[in-house]
Short mmCIF file of C-alpha atoms in Angstrom, two decimals:
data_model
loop_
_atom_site.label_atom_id
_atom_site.label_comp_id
_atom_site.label_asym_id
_atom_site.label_seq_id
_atom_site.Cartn_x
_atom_site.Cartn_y
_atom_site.Cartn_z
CA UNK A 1 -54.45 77.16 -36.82
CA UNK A 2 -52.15 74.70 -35.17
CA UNK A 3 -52.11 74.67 -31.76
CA UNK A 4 -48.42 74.43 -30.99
CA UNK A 5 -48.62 73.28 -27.72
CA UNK A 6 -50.37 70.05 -28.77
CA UNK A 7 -47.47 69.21 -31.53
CA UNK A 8 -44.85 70.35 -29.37
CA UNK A 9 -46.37 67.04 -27.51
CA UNK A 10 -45.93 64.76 -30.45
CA UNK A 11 -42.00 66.29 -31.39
CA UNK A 12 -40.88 63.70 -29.19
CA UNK A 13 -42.49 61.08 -31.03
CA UNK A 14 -41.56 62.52 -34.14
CA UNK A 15 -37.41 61.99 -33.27
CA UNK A 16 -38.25 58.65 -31.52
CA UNK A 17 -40.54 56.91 -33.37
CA UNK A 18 -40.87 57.78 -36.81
CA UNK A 19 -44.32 59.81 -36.31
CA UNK A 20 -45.57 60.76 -39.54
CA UNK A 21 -48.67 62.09 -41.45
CA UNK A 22 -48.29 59.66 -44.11
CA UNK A 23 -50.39 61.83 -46.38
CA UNK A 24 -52.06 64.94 -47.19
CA UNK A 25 -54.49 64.25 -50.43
CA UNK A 26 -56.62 66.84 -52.58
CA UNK A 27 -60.13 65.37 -53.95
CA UNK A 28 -60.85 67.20 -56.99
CA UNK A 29 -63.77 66.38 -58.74
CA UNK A 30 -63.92 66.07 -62.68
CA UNK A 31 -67.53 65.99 -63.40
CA UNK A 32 -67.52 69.32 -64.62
CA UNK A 33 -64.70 68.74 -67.12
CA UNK A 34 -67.00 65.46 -69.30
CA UNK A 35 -67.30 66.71 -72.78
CA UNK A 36 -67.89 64.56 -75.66
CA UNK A 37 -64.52 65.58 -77.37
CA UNK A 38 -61.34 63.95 -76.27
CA UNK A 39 -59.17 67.02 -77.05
CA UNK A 40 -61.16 68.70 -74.71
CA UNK A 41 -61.78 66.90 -72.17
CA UNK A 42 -57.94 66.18 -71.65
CA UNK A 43 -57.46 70.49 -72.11
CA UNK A 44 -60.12 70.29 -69.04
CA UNK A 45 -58.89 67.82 -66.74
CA UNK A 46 -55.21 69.44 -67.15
CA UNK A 47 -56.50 72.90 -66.53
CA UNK A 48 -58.88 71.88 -63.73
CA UNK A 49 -56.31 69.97 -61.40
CA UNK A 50 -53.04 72.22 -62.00
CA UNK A 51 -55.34 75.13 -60.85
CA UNK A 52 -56.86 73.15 -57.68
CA UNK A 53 -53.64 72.01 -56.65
CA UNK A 54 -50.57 74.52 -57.93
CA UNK A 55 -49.81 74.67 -54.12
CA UNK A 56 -50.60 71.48 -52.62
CA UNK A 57 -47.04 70.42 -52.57
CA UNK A 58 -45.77 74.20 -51.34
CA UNK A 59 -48.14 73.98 -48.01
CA UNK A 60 -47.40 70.43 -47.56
CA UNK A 61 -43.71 71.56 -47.13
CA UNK A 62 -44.48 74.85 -45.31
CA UNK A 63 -46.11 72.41 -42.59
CA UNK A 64 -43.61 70.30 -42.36
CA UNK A 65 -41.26 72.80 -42.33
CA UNK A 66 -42.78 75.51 -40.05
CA UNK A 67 -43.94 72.33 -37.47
CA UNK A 68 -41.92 69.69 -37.53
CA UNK A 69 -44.61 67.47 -38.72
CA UNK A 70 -42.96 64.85 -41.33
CA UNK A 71 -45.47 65.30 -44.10
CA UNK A 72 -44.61 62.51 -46.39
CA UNK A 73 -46.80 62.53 -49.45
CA UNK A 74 -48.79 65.03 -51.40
CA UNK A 75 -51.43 63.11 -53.60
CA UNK A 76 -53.98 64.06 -55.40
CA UNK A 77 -57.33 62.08 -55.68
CA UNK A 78 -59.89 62.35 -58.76
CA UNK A 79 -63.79 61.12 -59.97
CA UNK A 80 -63.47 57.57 -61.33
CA UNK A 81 -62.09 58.15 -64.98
CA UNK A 82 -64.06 55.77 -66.14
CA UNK A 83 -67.53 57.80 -65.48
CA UNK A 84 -65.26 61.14 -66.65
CA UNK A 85 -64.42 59.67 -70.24
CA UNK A 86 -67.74 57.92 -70.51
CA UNK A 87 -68.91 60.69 -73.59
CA UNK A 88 -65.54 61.15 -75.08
CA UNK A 89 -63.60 57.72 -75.01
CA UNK A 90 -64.33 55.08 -77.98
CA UNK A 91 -61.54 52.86 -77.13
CA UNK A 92 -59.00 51.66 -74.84
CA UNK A 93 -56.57 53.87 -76.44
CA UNK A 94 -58.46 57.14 -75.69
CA UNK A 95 -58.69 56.94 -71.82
CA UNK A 96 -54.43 55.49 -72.16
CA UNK A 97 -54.52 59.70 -73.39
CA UNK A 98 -56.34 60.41 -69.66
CA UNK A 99 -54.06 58.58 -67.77
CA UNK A 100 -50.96 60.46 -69.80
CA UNK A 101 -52.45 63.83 -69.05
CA UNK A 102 -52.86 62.88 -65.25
CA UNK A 103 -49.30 61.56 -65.04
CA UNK A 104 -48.28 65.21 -66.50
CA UNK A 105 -50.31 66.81 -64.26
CA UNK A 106 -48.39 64.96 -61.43
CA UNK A 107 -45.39 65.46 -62.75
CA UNK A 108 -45.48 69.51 -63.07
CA UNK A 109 -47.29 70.03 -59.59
CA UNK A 110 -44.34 67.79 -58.03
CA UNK A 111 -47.53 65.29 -55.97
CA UNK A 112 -46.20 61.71 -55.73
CA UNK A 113 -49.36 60.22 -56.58
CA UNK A 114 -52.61 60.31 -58.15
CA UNK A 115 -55.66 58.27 -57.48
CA UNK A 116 -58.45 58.03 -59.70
CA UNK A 117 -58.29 56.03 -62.86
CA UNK A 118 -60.72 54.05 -61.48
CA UNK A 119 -63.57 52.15 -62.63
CA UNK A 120 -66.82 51.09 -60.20
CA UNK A 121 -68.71 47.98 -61.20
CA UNK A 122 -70.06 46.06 -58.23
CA UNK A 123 -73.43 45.30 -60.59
CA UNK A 124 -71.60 45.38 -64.11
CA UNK A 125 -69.85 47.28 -66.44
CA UNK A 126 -70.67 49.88 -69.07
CA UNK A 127 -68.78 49.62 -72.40
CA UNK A 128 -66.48 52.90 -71.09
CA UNK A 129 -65.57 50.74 -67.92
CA UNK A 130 -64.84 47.97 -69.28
CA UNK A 131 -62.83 50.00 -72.25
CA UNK A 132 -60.69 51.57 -68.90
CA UNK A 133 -60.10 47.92 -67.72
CA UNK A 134 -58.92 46.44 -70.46
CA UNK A 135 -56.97 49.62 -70.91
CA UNK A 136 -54.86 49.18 -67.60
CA UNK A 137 -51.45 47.28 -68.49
CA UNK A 138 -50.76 49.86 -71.67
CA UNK A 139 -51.98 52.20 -68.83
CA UNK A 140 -49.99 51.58 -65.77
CA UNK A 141 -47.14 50.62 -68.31
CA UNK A 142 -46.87 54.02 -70.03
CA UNK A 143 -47.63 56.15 -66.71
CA UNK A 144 -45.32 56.69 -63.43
CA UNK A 145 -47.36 58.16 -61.16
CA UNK A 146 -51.22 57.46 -61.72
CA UNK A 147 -52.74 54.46 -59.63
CA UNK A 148 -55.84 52.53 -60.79
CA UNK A 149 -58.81 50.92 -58.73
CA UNK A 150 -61.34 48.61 -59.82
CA UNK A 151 -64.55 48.51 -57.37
CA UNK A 152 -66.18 44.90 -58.18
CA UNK A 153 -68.22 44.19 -55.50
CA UNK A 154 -69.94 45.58 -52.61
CA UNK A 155 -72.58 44.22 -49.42
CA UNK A 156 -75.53 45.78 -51.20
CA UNK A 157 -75.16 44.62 -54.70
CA UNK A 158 -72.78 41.37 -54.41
CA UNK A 159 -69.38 40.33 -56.54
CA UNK A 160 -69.18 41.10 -60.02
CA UNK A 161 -67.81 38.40 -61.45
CA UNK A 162 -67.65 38.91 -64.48
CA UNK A 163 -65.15 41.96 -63.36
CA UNK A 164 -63.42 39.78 -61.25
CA UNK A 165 -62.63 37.79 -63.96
CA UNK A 166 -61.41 40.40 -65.95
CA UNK A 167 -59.45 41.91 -63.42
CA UNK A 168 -57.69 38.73 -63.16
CA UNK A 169 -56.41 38.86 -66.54
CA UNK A 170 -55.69 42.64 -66.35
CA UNK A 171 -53.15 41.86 -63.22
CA UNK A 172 -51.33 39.48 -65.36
CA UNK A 173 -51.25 41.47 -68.26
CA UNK A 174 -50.47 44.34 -66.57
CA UNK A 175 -47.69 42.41 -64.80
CA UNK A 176 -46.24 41.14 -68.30
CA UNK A 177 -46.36 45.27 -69.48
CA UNK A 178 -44.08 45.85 -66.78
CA UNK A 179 -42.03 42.50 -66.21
CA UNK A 180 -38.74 44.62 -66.87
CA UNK A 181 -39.08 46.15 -63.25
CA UNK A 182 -40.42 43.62 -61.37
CA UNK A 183 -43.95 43.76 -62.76
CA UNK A 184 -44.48 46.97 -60.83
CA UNK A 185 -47.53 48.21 -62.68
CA UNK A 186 -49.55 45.88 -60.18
CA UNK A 187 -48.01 48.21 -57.61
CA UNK A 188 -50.39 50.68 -58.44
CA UNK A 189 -53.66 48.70 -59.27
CA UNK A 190 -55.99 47.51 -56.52
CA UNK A 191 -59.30 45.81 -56.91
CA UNK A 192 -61.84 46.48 -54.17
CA UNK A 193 -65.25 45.59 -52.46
CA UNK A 194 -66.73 48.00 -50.58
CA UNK A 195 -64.74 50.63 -51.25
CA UNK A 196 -65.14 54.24 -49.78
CA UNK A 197 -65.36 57.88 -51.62
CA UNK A 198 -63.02 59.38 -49.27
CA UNK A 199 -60.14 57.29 -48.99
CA UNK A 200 -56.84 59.82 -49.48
CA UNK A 201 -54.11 56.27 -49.33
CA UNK A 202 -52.96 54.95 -53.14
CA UNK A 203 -53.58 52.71 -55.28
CA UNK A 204 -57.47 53.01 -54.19
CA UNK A 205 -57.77 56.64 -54.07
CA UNK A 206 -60.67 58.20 -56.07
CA UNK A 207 -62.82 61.20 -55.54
CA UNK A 208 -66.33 59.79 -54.77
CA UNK A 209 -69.14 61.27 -56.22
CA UNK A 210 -71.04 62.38 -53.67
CA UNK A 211 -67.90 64.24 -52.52
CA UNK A 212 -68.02 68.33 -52.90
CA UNK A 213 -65.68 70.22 -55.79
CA UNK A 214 -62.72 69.97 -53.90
CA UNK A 215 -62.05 68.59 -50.40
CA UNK A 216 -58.63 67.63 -47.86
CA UNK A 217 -58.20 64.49 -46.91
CA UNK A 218 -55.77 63.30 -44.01
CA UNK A 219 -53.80 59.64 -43.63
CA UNK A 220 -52.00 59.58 -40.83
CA UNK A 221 -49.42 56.73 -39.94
CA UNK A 222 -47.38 55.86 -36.57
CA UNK A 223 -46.91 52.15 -36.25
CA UNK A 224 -43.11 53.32 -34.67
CA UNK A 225 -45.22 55.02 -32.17
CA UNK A 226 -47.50 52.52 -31.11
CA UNK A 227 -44.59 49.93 -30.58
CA UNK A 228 -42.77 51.98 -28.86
CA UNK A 229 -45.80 53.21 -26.53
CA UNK A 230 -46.56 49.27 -26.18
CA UNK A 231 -43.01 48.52 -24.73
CA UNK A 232 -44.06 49.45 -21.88
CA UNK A 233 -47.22 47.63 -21.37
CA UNK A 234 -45.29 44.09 -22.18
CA UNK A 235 -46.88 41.90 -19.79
CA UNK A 236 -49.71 43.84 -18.55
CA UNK A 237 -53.03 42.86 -19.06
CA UNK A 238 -55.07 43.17 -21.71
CA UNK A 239 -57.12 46.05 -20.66
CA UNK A 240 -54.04 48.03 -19.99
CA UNK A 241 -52.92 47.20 -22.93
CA UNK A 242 -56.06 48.29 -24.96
CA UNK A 243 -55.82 51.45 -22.85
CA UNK A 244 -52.35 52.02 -24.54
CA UNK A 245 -53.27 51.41 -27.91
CA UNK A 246 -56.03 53.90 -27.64
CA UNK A 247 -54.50 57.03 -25.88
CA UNK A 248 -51.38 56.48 -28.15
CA UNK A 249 -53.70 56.66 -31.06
CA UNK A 250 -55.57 59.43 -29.93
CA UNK A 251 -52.63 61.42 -30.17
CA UNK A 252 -51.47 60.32 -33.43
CA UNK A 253 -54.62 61.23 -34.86
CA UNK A 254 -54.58 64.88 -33.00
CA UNK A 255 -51.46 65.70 -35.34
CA UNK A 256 -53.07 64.88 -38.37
CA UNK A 257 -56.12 66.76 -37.18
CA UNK A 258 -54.19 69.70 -36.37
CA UNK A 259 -52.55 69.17 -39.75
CA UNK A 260 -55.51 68.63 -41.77
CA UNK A 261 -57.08 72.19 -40.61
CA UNK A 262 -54.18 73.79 -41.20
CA UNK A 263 -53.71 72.19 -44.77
CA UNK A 264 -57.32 72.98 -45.41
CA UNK A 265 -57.08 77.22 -43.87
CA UNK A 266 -53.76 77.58 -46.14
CA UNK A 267 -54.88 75.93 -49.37
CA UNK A 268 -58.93 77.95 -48.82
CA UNK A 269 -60.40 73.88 -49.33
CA UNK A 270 -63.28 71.84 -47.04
CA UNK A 271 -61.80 69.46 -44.98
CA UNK A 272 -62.99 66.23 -45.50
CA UNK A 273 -61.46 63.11 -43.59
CA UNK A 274 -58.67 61.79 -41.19
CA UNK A 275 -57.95 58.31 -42.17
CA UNK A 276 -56.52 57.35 -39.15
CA UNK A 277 -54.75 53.89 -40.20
CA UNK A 278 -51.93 52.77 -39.21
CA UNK A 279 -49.44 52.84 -42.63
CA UNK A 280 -46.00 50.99 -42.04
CA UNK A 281 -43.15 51.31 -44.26
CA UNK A 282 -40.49 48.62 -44.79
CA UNK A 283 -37.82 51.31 -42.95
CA UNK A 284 -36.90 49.82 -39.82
CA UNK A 285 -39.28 50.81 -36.67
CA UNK A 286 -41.92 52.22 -38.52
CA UNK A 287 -43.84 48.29 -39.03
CA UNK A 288 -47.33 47.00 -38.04
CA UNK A 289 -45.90 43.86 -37.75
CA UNK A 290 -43.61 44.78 -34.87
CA UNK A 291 -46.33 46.46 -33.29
CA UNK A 292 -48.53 42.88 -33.09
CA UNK A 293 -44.86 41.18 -31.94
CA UNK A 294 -44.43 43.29 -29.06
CA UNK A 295 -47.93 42.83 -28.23
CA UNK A 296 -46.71 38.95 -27.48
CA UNK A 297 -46.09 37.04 -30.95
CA UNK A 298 -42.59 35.56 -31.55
CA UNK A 299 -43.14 36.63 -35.38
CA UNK A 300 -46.26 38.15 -36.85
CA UNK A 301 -48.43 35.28 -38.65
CA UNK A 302 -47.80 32.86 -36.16
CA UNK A 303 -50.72 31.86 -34.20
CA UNK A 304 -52.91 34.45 -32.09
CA UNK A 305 -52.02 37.12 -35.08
CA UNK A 306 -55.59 37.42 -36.19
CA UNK A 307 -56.92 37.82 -32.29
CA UNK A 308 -53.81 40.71 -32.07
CA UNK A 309 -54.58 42.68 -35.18
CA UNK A 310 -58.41 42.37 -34.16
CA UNK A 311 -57.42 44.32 -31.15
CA UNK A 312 -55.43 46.57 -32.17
CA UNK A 313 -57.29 47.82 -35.32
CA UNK A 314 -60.46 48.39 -32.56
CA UNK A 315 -58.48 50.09 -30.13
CA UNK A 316 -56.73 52.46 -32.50
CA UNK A 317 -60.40 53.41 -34.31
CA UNK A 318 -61.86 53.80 -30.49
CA UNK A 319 -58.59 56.46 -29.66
CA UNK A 320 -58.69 57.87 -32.95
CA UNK A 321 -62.36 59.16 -33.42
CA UNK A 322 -62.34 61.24 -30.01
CA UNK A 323 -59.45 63.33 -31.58
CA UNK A 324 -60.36 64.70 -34.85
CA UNK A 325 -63.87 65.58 -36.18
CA UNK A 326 -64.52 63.54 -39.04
CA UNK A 327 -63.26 59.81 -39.20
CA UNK A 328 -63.24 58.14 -43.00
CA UNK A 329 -61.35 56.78 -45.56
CA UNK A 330 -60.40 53.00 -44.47
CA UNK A 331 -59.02 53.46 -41.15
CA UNK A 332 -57.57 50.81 -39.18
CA UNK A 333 -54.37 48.83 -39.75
CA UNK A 334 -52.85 48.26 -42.78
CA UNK A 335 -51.00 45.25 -43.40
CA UNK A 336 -49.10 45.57 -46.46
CA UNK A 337 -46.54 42.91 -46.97
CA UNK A 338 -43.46 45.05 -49.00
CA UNK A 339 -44.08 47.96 -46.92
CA UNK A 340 -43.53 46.25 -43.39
CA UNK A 341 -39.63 44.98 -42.29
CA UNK A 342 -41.42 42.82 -40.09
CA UNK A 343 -43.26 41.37 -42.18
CA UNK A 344 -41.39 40.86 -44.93
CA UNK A 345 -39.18 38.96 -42.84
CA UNK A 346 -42.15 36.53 -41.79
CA UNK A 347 -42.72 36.05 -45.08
CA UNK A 348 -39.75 35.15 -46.24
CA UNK A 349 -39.14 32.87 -43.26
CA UNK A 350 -42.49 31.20 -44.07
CA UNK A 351 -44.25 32.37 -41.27
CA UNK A 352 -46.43 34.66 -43.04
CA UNK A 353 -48.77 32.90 -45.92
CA UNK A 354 -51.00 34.16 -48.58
CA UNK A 355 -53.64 31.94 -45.96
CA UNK A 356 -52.96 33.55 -42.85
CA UNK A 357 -52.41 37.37 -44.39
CA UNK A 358 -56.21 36.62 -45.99
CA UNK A 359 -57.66 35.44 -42.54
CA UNK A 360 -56.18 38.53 -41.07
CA UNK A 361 -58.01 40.87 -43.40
CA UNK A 362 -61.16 39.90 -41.85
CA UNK A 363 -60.10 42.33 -39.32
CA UNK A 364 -57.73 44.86 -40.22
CA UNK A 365 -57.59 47.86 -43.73
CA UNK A 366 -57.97 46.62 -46.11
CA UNK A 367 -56.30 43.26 -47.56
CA UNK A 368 -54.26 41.45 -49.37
CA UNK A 369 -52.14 44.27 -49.73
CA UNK A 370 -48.51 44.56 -51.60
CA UNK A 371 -47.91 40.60 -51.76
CA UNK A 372 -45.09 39.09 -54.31
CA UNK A 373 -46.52 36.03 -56.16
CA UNK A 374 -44.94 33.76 -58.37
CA UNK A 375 -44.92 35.39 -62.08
CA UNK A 376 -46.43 31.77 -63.29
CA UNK A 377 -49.69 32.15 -61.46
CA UNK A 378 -52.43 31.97 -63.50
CA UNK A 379 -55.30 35.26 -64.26
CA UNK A 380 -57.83 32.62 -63.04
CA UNK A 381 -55.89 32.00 -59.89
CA UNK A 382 -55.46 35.67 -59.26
CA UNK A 383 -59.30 35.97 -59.80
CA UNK A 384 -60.12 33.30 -57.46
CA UNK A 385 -58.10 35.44 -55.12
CA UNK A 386 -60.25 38.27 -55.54
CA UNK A 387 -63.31 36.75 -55.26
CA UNK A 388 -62.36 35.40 -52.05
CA UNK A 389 -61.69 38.86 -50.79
CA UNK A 390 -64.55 40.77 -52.25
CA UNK A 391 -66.55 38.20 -50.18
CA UNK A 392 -64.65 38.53 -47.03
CA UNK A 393 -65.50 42.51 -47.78
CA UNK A 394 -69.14 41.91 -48.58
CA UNK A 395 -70.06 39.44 -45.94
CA UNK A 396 -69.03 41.28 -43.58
CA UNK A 397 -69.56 44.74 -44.30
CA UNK A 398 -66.16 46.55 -44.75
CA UNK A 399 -63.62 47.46 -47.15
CA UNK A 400 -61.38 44.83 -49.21
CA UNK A 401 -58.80 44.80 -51.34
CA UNK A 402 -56.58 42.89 -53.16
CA UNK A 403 -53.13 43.93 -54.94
CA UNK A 404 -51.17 41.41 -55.74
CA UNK A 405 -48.10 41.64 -58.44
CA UNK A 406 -47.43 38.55 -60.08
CA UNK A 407 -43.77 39.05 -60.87
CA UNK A 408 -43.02 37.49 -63.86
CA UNK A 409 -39.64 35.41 -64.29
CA UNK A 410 -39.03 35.01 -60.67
CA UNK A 411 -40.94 32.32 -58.26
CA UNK A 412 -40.80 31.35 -54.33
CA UNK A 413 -37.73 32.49 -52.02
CA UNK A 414 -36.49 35.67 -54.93
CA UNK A 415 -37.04 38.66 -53.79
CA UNK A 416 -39.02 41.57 -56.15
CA UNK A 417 -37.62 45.22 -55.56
CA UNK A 418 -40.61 47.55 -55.94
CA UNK A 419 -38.58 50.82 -54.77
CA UNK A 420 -39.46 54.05 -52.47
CA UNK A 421 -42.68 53.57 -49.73
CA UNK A 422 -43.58 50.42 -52.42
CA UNK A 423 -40.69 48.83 -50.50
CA UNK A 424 -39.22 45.20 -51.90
CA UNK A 425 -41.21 41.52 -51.48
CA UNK A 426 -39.74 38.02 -51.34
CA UNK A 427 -42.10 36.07 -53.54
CA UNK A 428 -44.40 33.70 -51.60
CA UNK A 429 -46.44 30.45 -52.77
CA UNK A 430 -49.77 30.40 -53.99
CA UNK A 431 -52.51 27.82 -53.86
CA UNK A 432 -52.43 26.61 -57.58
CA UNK A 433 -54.99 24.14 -58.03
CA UNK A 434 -57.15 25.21 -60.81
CA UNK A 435 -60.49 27.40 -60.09
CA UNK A 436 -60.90 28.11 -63.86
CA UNK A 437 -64.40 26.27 -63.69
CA UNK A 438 -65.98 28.32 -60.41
CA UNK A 439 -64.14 32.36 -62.14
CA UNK A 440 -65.98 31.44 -65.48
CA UNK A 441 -69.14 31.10 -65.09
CA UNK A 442 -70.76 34.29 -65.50
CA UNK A 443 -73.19 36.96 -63.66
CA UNK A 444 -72.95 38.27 -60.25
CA UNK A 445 -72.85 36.35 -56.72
CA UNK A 446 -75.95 37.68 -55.11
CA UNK A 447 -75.55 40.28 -52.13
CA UNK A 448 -76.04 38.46 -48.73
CA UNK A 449 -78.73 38.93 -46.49
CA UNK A 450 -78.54 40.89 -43.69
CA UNK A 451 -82.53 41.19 -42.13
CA UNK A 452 -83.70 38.00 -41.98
CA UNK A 453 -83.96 37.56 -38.06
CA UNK A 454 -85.38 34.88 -35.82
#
């Protein structure tokens, strides 16, 4: 049960700051569901996830309700499609069918998200994953509320680049399927290296397989917190500061904690994970990016960003793991461009590049995350932009990602409204000098090596 003394703590920060468990998600795995008949494996999936989760959304709102916890999302999280509708799916057309019974499943439980058409291919692709990939812009096109996640790479195995290369032309496909609203299909499609089984935050969401039946997951948020907790260390040092960071995280993380056991008691499900990232929004004092100015920048993405981020994203993980019992999911900072006022506003005053955002996820969750491109950029450019970030990922030995929208008819200085926590983008340059050569050639970048020692 919650212990009401300990939220009563964070109700303050709740008024003040815009505290917030950004999520409550519901693994739910689909492996029991495979049958080698379409029909039925769609009757399965539907019956299986409006049974496991008919009152996710009810105890998400008794929580808030009954606490005063902000509770912002109820999502769902499922077992890569891809492996599900391996038997029954003959074509690209038959797992669209999957993604239009999850999207009705969504729809009549009331969740605001679903994670899990998903496809993992770090060493190569079976005919059913590469049917889901080349599925994804009729996909995301004809769905609302499913998102999609490619795995192409990881430390162990190396890049895939052959899926990188297809990826690359699924983003701008998927971009031209939805051009009439900004190209928001890319919105909900993220390609990843390294990525985990137990992350509950959209688009990369899936239920891993070495996860149990059905499992809570956690994402808490807080960036208005932090900021505010960091006003008052402005010009202290920098262990006072890191001493900030951490006991302000610590107690971020305690709500969702408290939360998460709660959720899980009320709903008779494991818990699983707190991710205990910081998630901004574009709403004003609820940013990352003003959280790394009042640390000392004039604007996030001028210099020392990278060193600030570094800091912070360590300090919050250090706060955050003494206060809840199991730590997963990404964790960290996220720095997603249409989802952070401050950061939107460096990028549209050209502080913030597509060059400095990438150097920054080399120490922060997860990467190049929500970024407006010009609609004209080629698939191969977008693919040379994944590769870069599935290496950052597998060289050194954490999660990347890259979603990018491409948002065809509008280039550099429009702005691309994505709507809701998606938030809205101005439309920043990208490198454009051709990498066709390097994304074509075909096979796998080996894995690096990590034992050989002198």
């Amino acid at each position: 049960m919650i212990n009401i003394v300990e939220v009563a703590e964070t109700n303050r920060m709740i008024d003040a700051a815009k505290l917030d468990v950004r999520t409550i998600t519901m693994g739910i795995s689909l492996l029991d569901c495979i049958s080698d008949n379409l029909d039925t494996l769609c009757e399965n999936i539907y019956r299986k996830i409006t049974t496991k989760a008919k009152d996710l959304v009810k105890v998400g709102c008794d929580i808030e309700r009954e606490f005063g916890v902000p509770v912002v999302n109820k999502r769902i999280s499922v077992t890569p499609i891809a492996l599900v509708g391996a038997s029954a799916c003959k074509s690209s057309e038959d797992f669209v069918r999957i993604i239009k019974v999850l999207d009705r499943c969504c729809k009549e439980l009331g969740v605001n998200f679903l994670g899990g058409y998903s496809a993992i291919v770090a060493k190569g692709m079976t005919p059913a994953e590469e049917m889901l990939i080349r599925s994804l812009p009729q996909a995301l096109s004809e769905s609302d509320l499913v998102c999609a996640s490619i795995n192409v790479g990881s430390t162990k195995t190396g890049i895939n680049m052959d899926a990188v290369r297809l990826c690359g032309e699924m983003v701008k496909a998927t971009a031209q399927a939805t051009a009439e609203n900004d190209s928001l299909g890319c919105a909900k499609l993220v390609i990843l290296c390294n990525a985990p089984d137990d992350n509950p935050f959209m688009a990369g969401a899936f239920h891993g397989v070495t996860e149990p039946d059905c499992v809570i997951h956690v994402g808490v948020s807080g960036p208005g917190v932090m900021a505010r907790a960091l006003e008052q260390a402005r010009g202290a040092d920098f262990e006072t500061l890191a001493e900030t960071i951490k006991k302000t995280a610590f107690k971020i993380t305690r709500t969702g904690q408290l939360v998460a056991q709660e959720a899980s008691a009320r709903l008779g499900v494991p818990f699983g994970i707190i991710d205990l990232s910081l998630a901004p929004t574009a709403a004003v004092g609820d940013s990352v990016g003003e959280v790394l100015e009042v640390m000392g920048l004039d604007q996030v993405g001028a210099p020392g960003t990278t060193a600030a981020l570094a800091m912070l994203n360590d300090q919050v993980k250090k706060g955050g793991i003494m206060a809840c019992s199991s730590v997963g999911g990404l964790s960290g900072a996220f720095i997603p461009v249409s989802e952070d006022k401050h950061m939107i506003d460096a990028a549209a005053a050209g502080c913030l590049t597509i060059e400095k955002l990438e150097a920054m996820t080399c120490v922060c969750s997860v990467g190049l995350d929500m970024i407006a491109i010009p609609g004209e950029t080629s698939a191969a450019t977008i693919a040379g932009i994944i590769a870069d970030e599935a290496a950052i990922g597998m060289v050194n030995q954490k999660t990347t990602a890259v979603r990018v929208i491409p948002v065809i008819g509008k280039t550099v200085g429009e702005v691309a409204e994505f709507g809701g926590l998606l938030g809205y983008a101005p439309i920043i340059p990208v490198n454009q000098t051709s990498c066709q050569d390097f994304v074509s050639r075909k096979g796998r970048i080996p894995a690096p090596i990590h034992s050989f020692k002198n």
